[in-house]
Tab-separated table of C-alpha atoms in Angstrom:
chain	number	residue	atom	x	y	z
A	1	UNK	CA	35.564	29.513	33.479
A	2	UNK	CA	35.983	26.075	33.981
A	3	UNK	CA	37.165	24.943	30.869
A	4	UNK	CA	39.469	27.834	30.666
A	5	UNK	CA	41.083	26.810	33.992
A	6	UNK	CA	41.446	22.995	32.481
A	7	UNK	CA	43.165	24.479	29.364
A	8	UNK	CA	45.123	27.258	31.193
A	9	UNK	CA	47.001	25.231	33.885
A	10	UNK	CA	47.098	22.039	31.729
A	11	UNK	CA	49.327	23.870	29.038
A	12	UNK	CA	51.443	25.411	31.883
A	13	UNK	CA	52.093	21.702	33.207
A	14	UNK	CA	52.965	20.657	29.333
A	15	UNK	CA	55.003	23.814	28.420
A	16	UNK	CA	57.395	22.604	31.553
A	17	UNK	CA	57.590	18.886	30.842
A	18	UNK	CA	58.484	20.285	27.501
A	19	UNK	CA	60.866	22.091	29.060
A	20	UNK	CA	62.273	19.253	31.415
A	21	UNK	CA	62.656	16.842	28.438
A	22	UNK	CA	64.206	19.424	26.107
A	23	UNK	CA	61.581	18.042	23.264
A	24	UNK	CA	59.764	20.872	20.894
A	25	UNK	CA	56.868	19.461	19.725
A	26	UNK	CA	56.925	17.712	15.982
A	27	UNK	CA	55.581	19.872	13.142
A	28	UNK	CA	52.601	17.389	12.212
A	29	UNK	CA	51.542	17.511	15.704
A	30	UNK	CA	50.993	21.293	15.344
A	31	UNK	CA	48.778	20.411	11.909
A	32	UNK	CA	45.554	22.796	12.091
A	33	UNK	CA	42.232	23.511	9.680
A	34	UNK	CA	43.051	26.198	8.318
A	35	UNK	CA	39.494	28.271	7.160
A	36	UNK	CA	39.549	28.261	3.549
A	37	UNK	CA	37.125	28.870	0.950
A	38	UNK	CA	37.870	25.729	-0.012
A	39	UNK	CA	37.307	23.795	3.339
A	40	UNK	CA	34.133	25.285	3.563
A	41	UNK	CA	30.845	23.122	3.261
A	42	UNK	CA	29.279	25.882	1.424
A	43	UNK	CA	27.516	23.733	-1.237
A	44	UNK	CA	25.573	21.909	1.409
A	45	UNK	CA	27.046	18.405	0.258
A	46	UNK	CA	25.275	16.527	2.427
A	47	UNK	CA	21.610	17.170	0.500
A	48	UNK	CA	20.002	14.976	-1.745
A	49	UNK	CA	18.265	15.720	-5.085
A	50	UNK	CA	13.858	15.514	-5.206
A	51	UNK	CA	12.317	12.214	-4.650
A	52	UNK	CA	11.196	11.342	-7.937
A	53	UNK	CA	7.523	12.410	-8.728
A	54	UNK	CA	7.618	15.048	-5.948
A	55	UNK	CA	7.627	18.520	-6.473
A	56	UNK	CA	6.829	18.907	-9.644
A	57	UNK	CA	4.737	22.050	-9.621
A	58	UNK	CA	7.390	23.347	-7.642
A	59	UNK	CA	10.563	22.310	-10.000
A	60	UNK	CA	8.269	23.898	-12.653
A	61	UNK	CA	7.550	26.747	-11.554
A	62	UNK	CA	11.185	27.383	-10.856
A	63	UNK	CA	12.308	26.165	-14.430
A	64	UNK	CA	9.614	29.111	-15.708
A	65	UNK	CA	11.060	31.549	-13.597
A	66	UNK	CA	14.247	31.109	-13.859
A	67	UNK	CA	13.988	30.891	-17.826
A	68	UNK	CA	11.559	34.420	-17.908
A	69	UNK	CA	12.422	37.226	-19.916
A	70	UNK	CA	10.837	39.334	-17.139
A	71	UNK	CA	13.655	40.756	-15.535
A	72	UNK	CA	10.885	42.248	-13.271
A	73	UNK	CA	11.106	39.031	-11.110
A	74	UNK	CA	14.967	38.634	-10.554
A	75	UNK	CA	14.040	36.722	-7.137
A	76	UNK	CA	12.444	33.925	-6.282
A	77	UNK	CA	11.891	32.960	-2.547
A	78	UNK	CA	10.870	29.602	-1.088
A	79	UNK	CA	10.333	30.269	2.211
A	80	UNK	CA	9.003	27.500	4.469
A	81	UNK	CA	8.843	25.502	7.797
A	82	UNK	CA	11.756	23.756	8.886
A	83	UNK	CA	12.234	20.200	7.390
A	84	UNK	CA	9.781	21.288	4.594
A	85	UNK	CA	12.454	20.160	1.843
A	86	UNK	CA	13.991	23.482	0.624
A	87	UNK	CA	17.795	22.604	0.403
A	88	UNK	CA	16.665	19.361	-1.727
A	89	UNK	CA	15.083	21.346	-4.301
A	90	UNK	CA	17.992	23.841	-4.169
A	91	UNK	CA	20.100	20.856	-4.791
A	92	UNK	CA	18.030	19.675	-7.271
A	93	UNK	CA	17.885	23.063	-9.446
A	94	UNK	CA	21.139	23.687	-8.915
A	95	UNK	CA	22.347	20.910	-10.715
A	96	UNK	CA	19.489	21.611	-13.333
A	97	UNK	CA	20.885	25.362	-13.845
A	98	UNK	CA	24.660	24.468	-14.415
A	99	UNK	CA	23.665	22.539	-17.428
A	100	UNK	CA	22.149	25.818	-18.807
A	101	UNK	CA	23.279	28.881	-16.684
A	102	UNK	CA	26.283	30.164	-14.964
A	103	UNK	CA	25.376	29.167	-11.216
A	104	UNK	CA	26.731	30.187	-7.819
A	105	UNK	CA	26.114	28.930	-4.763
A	106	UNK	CA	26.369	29.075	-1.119
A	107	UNK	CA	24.654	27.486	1.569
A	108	UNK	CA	24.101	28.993	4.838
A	109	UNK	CA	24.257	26.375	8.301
A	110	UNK	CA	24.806	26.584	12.018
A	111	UNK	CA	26.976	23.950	11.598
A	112	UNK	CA	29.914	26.042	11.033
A	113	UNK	CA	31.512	29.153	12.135
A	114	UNK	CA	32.226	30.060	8.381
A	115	UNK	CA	29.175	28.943	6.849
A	116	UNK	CA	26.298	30.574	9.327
A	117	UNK	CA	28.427	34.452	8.769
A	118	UNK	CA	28.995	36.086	5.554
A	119	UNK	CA	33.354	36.543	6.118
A	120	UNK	CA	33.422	33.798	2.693
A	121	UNK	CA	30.424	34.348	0.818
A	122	UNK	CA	31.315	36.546	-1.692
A	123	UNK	CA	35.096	34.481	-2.091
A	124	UNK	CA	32.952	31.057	-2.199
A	125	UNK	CA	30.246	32.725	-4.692
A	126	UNK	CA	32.594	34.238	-6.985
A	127	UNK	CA	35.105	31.424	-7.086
A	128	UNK	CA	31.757	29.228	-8.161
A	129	UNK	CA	31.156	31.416	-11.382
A	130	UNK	CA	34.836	31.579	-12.184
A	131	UNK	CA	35.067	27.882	-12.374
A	132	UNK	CA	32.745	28.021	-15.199
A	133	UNK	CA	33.772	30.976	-17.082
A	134	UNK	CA	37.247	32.191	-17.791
A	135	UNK	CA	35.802	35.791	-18.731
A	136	UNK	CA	34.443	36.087	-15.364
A	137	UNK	CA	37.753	34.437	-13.675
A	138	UNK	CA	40.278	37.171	-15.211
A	139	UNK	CA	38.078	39.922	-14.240
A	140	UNK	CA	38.055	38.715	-10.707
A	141	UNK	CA	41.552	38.068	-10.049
A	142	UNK	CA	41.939	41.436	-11.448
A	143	UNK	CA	40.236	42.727	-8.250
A	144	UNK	CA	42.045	39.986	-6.098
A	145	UNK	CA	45.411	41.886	-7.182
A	146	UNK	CA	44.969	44.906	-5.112
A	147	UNK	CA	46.548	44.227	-2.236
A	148	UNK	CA	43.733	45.726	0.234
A	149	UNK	CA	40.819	43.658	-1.102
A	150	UNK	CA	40.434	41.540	2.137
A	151	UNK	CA	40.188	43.936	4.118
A	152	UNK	CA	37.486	46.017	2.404
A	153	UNK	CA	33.738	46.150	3.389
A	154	UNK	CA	31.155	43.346	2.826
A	155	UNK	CA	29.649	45.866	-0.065
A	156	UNK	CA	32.924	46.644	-1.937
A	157	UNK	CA	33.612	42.859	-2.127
A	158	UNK	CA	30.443	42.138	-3.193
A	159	UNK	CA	30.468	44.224	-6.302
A	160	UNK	CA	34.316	44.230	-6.876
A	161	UNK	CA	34.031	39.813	-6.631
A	162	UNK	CA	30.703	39.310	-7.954
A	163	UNK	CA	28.574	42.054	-9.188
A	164	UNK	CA	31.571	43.622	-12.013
A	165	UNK	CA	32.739	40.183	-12.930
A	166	UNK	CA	29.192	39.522	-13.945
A	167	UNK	CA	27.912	42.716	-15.482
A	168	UNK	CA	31.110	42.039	-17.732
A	169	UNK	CA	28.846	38.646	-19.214
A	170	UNK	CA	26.304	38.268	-21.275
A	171	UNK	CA	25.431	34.826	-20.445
A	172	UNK	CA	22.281	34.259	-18.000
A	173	UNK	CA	23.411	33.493	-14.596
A	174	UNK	CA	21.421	31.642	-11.521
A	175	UNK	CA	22.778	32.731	-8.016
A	176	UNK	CA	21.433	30.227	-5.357
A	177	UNK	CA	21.115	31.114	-1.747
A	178	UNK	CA	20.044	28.053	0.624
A	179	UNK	CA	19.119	28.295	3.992
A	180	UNK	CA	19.209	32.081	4.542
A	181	UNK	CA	17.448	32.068	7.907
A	182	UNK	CA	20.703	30.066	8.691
A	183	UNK	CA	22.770	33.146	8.521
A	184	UNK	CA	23.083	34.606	11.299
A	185	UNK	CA	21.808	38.190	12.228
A	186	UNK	CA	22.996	38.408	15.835
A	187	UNK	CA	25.658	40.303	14.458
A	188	UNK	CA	23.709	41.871	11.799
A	189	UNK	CA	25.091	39.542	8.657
A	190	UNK	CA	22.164	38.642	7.074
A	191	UNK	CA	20.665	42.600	7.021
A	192	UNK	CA	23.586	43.317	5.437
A	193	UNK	CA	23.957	40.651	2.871
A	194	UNK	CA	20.034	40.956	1.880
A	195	UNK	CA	20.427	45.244	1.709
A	196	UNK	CA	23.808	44.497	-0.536
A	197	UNK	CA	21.795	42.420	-2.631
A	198	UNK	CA	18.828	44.744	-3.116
A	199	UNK	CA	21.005	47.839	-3.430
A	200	UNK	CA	23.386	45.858	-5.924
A	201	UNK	CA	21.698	43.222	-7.850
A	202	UNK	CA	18.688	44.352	-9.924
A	203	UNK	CA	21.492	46.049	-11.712
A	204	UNK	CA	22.673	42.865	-13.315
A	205	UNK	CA	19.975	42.266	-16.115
A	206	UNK	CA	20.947	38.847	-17.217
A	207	UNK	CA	21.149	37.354	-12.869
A	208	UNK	CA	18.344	35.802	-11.523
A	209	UNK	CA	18.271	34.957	-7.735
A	210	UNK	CA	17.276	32.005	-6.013
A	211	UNK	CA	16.349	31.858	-1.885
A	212	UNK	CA	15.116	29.276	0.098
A	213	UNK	CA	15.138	29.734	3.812
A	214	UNK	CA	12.465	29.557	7.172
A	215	UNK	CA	9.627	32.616	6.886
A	216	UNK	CA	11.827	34.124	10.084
A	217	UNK	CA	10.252	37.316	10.735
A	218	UNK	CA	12.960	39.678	8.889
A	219	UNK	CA	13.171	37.932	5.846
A	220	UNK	CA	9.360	38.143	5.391
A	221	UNK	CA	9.675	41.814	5.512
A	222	UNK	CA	12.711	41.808	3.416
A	223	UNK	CA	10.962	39.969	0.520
A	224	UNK	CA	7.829	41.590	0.688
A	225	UNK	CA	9.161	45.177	0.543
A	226	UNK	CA	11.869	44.847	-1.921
A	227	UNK	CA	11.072	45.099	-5.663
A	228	UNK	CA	11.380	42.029	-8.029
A	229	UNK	CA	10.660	39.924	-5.269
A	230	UNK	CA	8.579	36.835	-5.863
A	231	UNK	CA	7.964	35.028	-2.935
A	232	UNK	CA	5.958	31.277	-2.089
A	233	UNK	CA	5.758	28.177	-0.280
A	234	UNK	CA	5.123	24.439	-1.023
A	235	UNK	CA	1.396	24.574	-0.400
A	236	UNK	CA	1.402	27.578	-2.557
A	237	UNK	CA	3.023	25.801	-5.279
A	238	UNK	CA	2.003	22.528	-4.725
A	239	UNK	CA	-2.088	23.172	-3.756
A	240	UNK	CA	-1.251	20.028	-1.525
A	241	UNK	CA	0.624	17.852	0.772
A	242	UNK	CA	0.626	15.067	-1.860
A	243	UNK	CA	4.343	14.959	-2.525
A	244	UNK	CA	5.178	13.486	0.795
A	245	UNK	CA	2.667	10.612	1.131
A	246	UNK	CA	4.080	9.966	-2.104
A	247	UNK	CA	7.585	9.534	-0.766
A	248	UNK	CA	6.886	7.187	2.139
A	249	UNK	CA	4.404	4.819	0.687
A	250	UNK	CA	7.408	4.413	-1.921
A	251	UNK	CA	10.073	4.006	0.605
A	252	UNK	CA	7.990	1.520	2.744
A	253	UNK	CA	6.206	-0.279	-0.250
A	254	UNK	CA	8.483	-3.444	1.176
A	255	UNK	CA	6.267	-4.108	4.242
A	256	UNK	CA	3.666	-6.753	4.010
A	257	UNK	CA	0.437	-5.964	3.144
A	258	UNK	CA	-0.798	-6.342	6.433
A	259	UNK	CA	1.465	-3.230	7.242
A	260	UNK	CA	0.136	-0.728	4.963
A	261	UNK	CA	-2.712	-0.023	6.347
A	262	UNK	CA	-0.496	2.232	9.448
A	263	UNK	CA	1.952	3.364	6.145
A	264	UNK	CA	-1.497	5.060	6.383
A	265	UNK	CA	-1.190	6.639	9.470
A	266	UNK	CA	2.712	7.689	8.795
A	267	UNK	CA	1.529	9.533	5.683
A	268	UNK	CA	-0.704	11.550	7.463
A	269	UNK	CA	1.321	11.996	11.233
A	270	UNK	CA	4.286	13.287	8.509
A	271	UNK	CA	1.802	16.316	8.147
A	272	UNK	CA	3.824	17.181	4.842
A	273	UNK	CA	7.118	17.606	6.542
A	274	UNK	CA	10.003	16.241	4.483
A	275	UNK	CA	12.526	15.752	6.818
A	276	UNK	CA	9.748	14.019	9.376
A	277	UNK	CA	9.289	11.419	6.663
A	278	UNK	CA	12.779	10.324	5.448
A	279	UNK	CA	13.803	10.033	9.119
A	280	UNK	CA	10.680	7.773	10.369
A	281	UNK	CA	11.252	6.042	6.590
A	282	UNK	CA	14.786	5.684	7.867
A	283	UNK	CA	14.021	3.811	11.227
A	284	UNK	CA	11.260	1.628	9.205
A	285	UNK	CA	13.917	0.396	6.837
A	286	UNK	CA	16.339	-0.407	9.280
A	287	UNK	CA	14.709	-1.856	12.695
A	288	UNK	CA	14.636	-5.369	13.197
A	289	UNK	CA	11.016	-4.618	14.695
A	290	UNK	CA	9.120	-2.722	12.362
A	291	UNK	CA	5.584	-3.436	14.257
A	292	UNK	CA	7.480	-1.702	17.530
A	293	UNK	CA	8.678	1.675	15.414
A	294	UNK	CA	4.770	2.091	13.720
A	295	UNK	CA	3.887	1.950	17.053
A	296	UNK	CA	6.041	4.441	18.836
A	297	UNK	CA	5.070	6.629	15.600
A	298	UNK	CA	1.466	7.024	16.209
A	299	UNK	CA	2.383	8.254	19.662
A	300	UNK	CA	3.106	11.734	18.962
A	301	UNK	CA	4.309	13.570	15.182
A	302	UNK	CA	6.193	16.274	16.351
A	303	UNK	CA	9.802	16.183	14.771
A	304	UNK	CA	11.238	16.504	18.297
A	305	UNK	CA	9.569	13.574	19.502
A	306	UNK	CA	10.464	12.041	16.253
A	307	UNK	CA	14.553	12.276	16.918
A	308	UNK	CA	13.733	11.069	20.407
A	309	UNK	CA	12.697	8.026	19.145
A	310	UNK	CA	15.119	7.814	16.718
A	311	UNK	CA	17.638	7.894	19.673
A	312	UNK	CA	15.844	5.587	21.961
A	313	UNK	CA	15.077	2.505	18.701
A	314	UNK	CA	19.303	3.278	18.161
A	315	UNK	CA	21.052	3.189	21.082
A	316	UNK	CA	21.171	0.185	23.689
A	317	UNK	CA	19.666	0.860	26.893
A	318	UNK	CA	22.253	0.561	29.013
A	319	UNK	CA	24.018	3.423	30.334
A	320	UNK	CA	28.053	2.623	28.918
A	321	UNK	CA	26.423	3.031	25.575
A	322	UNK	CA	24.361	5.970	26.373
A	323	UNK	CA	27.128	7.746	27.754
A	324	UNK	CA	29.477	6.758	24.443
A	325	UNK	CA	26.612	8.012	21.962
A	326	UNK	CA	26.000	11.460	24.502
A	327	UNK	CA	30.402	11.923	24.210
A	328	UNK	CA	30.063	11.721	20.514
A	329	UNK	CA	27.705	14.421	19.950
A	330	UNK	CA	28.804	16.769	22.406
A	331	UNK	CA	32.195	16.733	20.672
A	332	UNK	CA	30.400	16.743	17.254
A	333	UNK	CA	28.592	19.252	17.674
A	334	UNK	CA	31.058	21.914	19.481
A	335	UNK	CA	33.359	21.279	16.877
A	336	UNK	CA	34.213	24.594	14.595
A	337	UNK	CA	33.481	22.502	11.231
A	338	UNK	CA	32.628	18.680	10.475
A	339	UNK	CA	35.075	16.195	10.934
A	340	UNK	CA	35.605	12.591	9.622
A	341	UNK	CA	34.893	9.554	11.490
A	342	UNK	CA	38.778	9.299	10.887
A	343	UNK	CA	40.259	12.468	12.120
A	344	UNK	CA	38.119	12.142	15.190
A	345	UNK	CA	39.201	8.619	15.981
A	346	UNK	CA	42.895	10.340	15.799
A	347	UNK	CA	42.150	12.816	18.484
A	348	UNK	CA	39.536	11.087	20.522
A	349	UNK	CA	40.903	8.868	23.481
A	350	UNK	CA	38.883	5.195	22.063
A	351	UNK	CA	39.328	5.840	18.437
A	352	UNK	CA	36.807	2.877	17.915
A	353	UNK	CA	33.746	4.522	19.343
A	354	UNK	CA	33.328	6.817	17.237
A	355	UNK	CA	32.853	4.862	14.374
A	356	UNK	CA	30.070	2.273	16.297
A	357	UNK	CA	28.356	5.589	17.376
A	358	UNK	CA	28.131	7.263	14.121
A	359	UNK	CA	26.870	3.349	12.364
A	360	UNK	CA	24.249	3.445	15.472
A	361	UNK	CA	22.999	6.790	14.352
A	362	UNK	CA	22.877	6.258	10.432
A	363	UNK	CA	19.204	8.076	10.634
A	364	UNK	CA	20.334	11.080	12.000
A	365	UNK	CA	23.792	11.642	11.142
A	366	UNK	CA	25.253	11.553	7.078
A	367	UNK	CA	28.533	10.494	6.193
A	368	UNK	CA	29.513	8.280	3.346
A	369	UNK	CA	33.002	6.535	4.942
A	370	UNK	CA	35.415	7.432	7.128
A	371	UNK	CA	36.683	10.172	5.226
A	372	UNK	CA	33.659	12.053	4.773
A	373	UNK	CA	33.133	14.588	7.615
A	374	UNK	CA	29.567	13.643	9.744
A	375	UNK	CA	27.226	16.255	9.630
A	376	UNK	CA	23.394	16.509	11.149
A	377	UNK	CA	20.559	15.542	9.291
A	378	UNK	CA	18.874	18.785	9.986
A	379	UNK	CA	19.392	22.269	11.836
A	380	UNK	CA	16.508	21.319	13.900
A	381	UNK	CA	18.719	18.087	15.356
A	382	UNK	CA	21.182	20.954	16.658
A	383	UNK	CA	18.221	22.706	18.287
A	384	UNK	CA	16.760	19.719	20.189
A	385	UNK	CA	19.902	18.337	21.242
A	386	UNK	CA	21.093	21.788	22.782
A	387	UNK	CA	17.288	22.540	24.511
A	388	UNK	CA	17.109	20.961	28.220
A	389	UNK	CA	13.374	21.607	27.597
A	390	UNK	CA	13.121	19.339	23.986
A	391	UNK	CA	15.950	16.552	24.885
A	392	UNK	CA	15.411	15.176	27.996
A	393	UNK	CA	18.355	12.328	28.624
A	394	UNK	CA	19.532	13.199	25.095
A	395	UNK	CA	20.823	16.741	26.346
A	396	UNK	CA	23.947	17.805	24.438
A	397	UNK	CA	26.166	20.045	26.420
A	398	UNK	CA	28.614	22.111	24.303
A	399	UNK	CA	30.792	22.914	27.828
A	400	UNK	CA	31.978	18.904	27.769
A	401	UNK	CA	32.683	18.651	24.308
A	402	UNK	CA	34.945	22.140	24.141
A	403	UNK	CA	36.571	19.830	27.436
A	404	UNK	CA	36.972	16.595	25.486
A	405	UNK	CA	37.720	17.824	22.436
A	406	UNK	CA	40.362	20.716	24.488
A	407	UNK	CA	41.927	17.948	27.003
A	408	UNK	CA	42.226	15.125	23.651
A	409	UNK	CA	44.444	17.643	22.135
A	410	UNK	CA	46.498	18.429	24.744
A	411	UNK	CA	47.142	14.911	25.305
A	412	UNK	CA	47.783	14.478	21.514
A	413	UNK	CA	50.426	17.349	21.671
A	414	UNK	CA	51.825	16.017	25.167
A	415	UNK	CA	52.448	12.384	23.625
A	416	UNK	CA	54.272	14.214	20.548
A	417	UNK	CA	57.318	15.207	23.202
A	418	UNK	CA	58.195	11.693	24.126
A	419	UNK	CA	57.411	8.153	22.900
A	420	UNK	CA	56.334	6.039	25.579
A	421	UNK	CA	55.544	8.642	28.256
A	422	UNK	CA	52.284	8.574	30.295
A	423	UNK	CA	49.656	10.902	29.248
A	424	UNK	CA	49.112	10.480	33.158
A	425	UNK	CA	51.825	13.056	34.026
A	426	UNK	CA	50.893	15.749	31.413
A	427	UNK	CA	47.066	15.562	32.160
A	428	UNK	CA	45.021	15.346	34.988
A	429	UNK	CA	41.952	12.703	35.912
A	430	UNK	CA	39.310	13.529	33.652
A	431	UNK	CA	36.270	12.925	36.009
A	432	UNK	CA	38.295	15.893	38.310
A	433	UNK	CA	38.203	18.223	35.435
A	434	UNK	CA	34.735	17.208	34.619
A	435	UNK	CA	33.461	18.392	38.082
A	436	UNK	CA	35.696	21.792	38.166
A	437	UNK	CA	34.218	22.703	34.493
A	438	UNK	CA	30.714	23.029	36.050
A	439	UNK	CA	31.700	24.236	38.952
């Protein structure tokens, strides 16, 4: 209610200054994100390929699978704990299968509006297996010509987008789900995409299906009650945790020798959790005090302690920075999509700490410039960050970065009626509004 008092009475005060100076406000000042299939991080970007030498039962297994005459088995799920390394084999077979197959692929993440419902999947999917075959295209935008399609059900899409296009083909074809447990089900999406699939799919001979995704309770039920189903995890495939002690004693075979006997005891506090390893790997690589980090490591090996001390080794002590790197993620993450270290620094009110925050969390947060929009390492950053419980000092609250993000754009719009004017008579003292939105 706060916030909505802020916005409400802040764009009353702007709409008559706009009024009083006789301004309407410039055309690029209006500039929005519009949601298009396009814009969408659907491909999961920010995930990396395997490790080499890890996985390779796993990747094999797959490759068999996915090659199999036996249309018996059109699905495969991985389904595992969080941070187990799913996505990175998706990525990794992904790129394997558009060498051979026709692929599609979306990638489901809390990240986004767009990307953790199903309103794009069946655009984003279809649009994939156009781009590869023209047969498949023309049949498509055959369907796109009726003038109702966007407004018909989830189902009709489905078939009208993806399942008739393909059917049409004789060509095998890989569809690859990622991070399924990411959908969200509040509202019933991911019921509905997994019956669509089993009502629609077996149908296409020639498709095989590829999940990954958390064993949420649901999904487990889904996959073990629908035909054609095969479903696994890593120790399943793998027999062992093997893969990940492999990883770190190659990422950390730099220290002295006199190190490597606690690259020991990170191998086994990682307790064969991927994204445990490349973050504590991370931290070792970059601190200036590597003794201090193996330390704070054989504390505790949950992955929640394990972002709290990547936060603490990061950030300076003192409060000025604490508060800077605390701004930064709230906005980040009650933003409707990623943005770019750029096109925040445009809105924000110091463009320049946005930039030194986002360097000071290179472990946690992935961008490759400027340009690139920052993204979490990991879902499960979102869920300690948001959890009063898990965080501690590094509590994220979503209510003062829908204010910062709300009263930076205001200004931004306010300072587009009249060069030179003070933001001071459009908006209001930000510690005031600060107070009234928690009120």
């Amino acid at each position: 209610r706060g916030l909505h008092r802020f916005v409400a009475s802040t764009v009353d005060q702007l709409r008559k200054n706009l009024l009083q100076v006789g301004h309407a406000v410039p055309q690029k000042a209006l500039t929005t994100y519009s949601s298009r299939p396009e814009d969408i991080n659907a491909y999961g970007a920010q995930h990396s390929q395997c490790h080499p030498g890890t996985r390779i039962k796993t990747l094999d297994t797959i490759r068999k699978w996915a090659n199999s005459d036996d249309s018996t088995k059109w699905m495969f799920c991985l389904l595992d704990f969080a941070g187990s390394g799913k996505s990175t084999i998706s990525k990794h077979m992904d790129k394997e299968f558009k060498e051979l197959k026709l692929t599609g692929r979306f990638f489901f993440s809390r990240d986004t509006a767009e990307t953790m419902s199903i309103k794009w999947f069946c655009s984003i999917v279809a649009n994939a297996f156009a781009s590869r075959d023209e047969t498949f295209k023309t049949i498509m935008n055959v369907f796109k010509k009726r003038q109702d399609y966007e407004l018909l059900s989830f189902e009709e899409q489905f078939e009208g987008l993806i399942v008739d296009p393909l059917k049409a083909l004789s060509r095998p074809a890989i569809l690859i789900i990622d991070a399924l447990d990411e959908c969200d089900n509040e509202h019933g999406h991911r019921s509905k995409l997994l019956n669509t699939i089993a009502n629609q799919l077996p149908s296409v001979s020639h498709l095989r299906v590829f999940v990954t995704g958390r064993p949420e309770r649901d999904i487990k039920e889904w996959a073990t009650t629908t035909n054609g189903v095969f479903r696994a995890n890593f120790l399943k495939l793998e027999g062992n945790q093997d893969d990940v002690g492999r990883y770190i004693r190659q990422r950390l075979s730099h220290l002295p020798p006199n190190l490597q006997a606690q690259v020991s005891q990170v191998v086994e506090n990682a307790e064969g959790v991927f994204i445990w390893a490349r973050i504590a790997c991370d931290l070792l690589c970059k601190t200036v005090n590597v003794q201090d980090v193996l330390k704070s490591l054989e504390t505790d090996v949950t992955l929640e302690y394990l972002y709290t001390v990547a936060l603490e080794q990061s950030v300076p002590k003192e409060s000025h920075s604490r508060r800077a790197v605390l701004m930064v993620l709230e906005v980040i993450l009650a933003l409707q999509s990623p943005r770019s270290i750029a096109e925040l620094s445009r809105v924000l009110p110091n463009p320049d700490v946005v930039e030194a925050v986002a360097s000071t969390l290179g472990s946690i947060l992935l961008y490759k410039d400027r340009n690139d929009p920052i993204r979490l390492i990991h879902a499960t950053l979102r869920e300690f960050l948001t959890s009063a419980t898990k965080a501690g000092p590094w509590l994220v609250r979503l209510g003062l970065g829908h204010h910062i993000l709300a009263s930076s754009c205001i200004n931004l719009l306010a300072h587009a009626t009249e060069e030179g004017r003070s933001s001071s008579s459009y908006i209001r003292d930000d510690a005031v509004c600060r107070k009234e939105l928690f009120e």
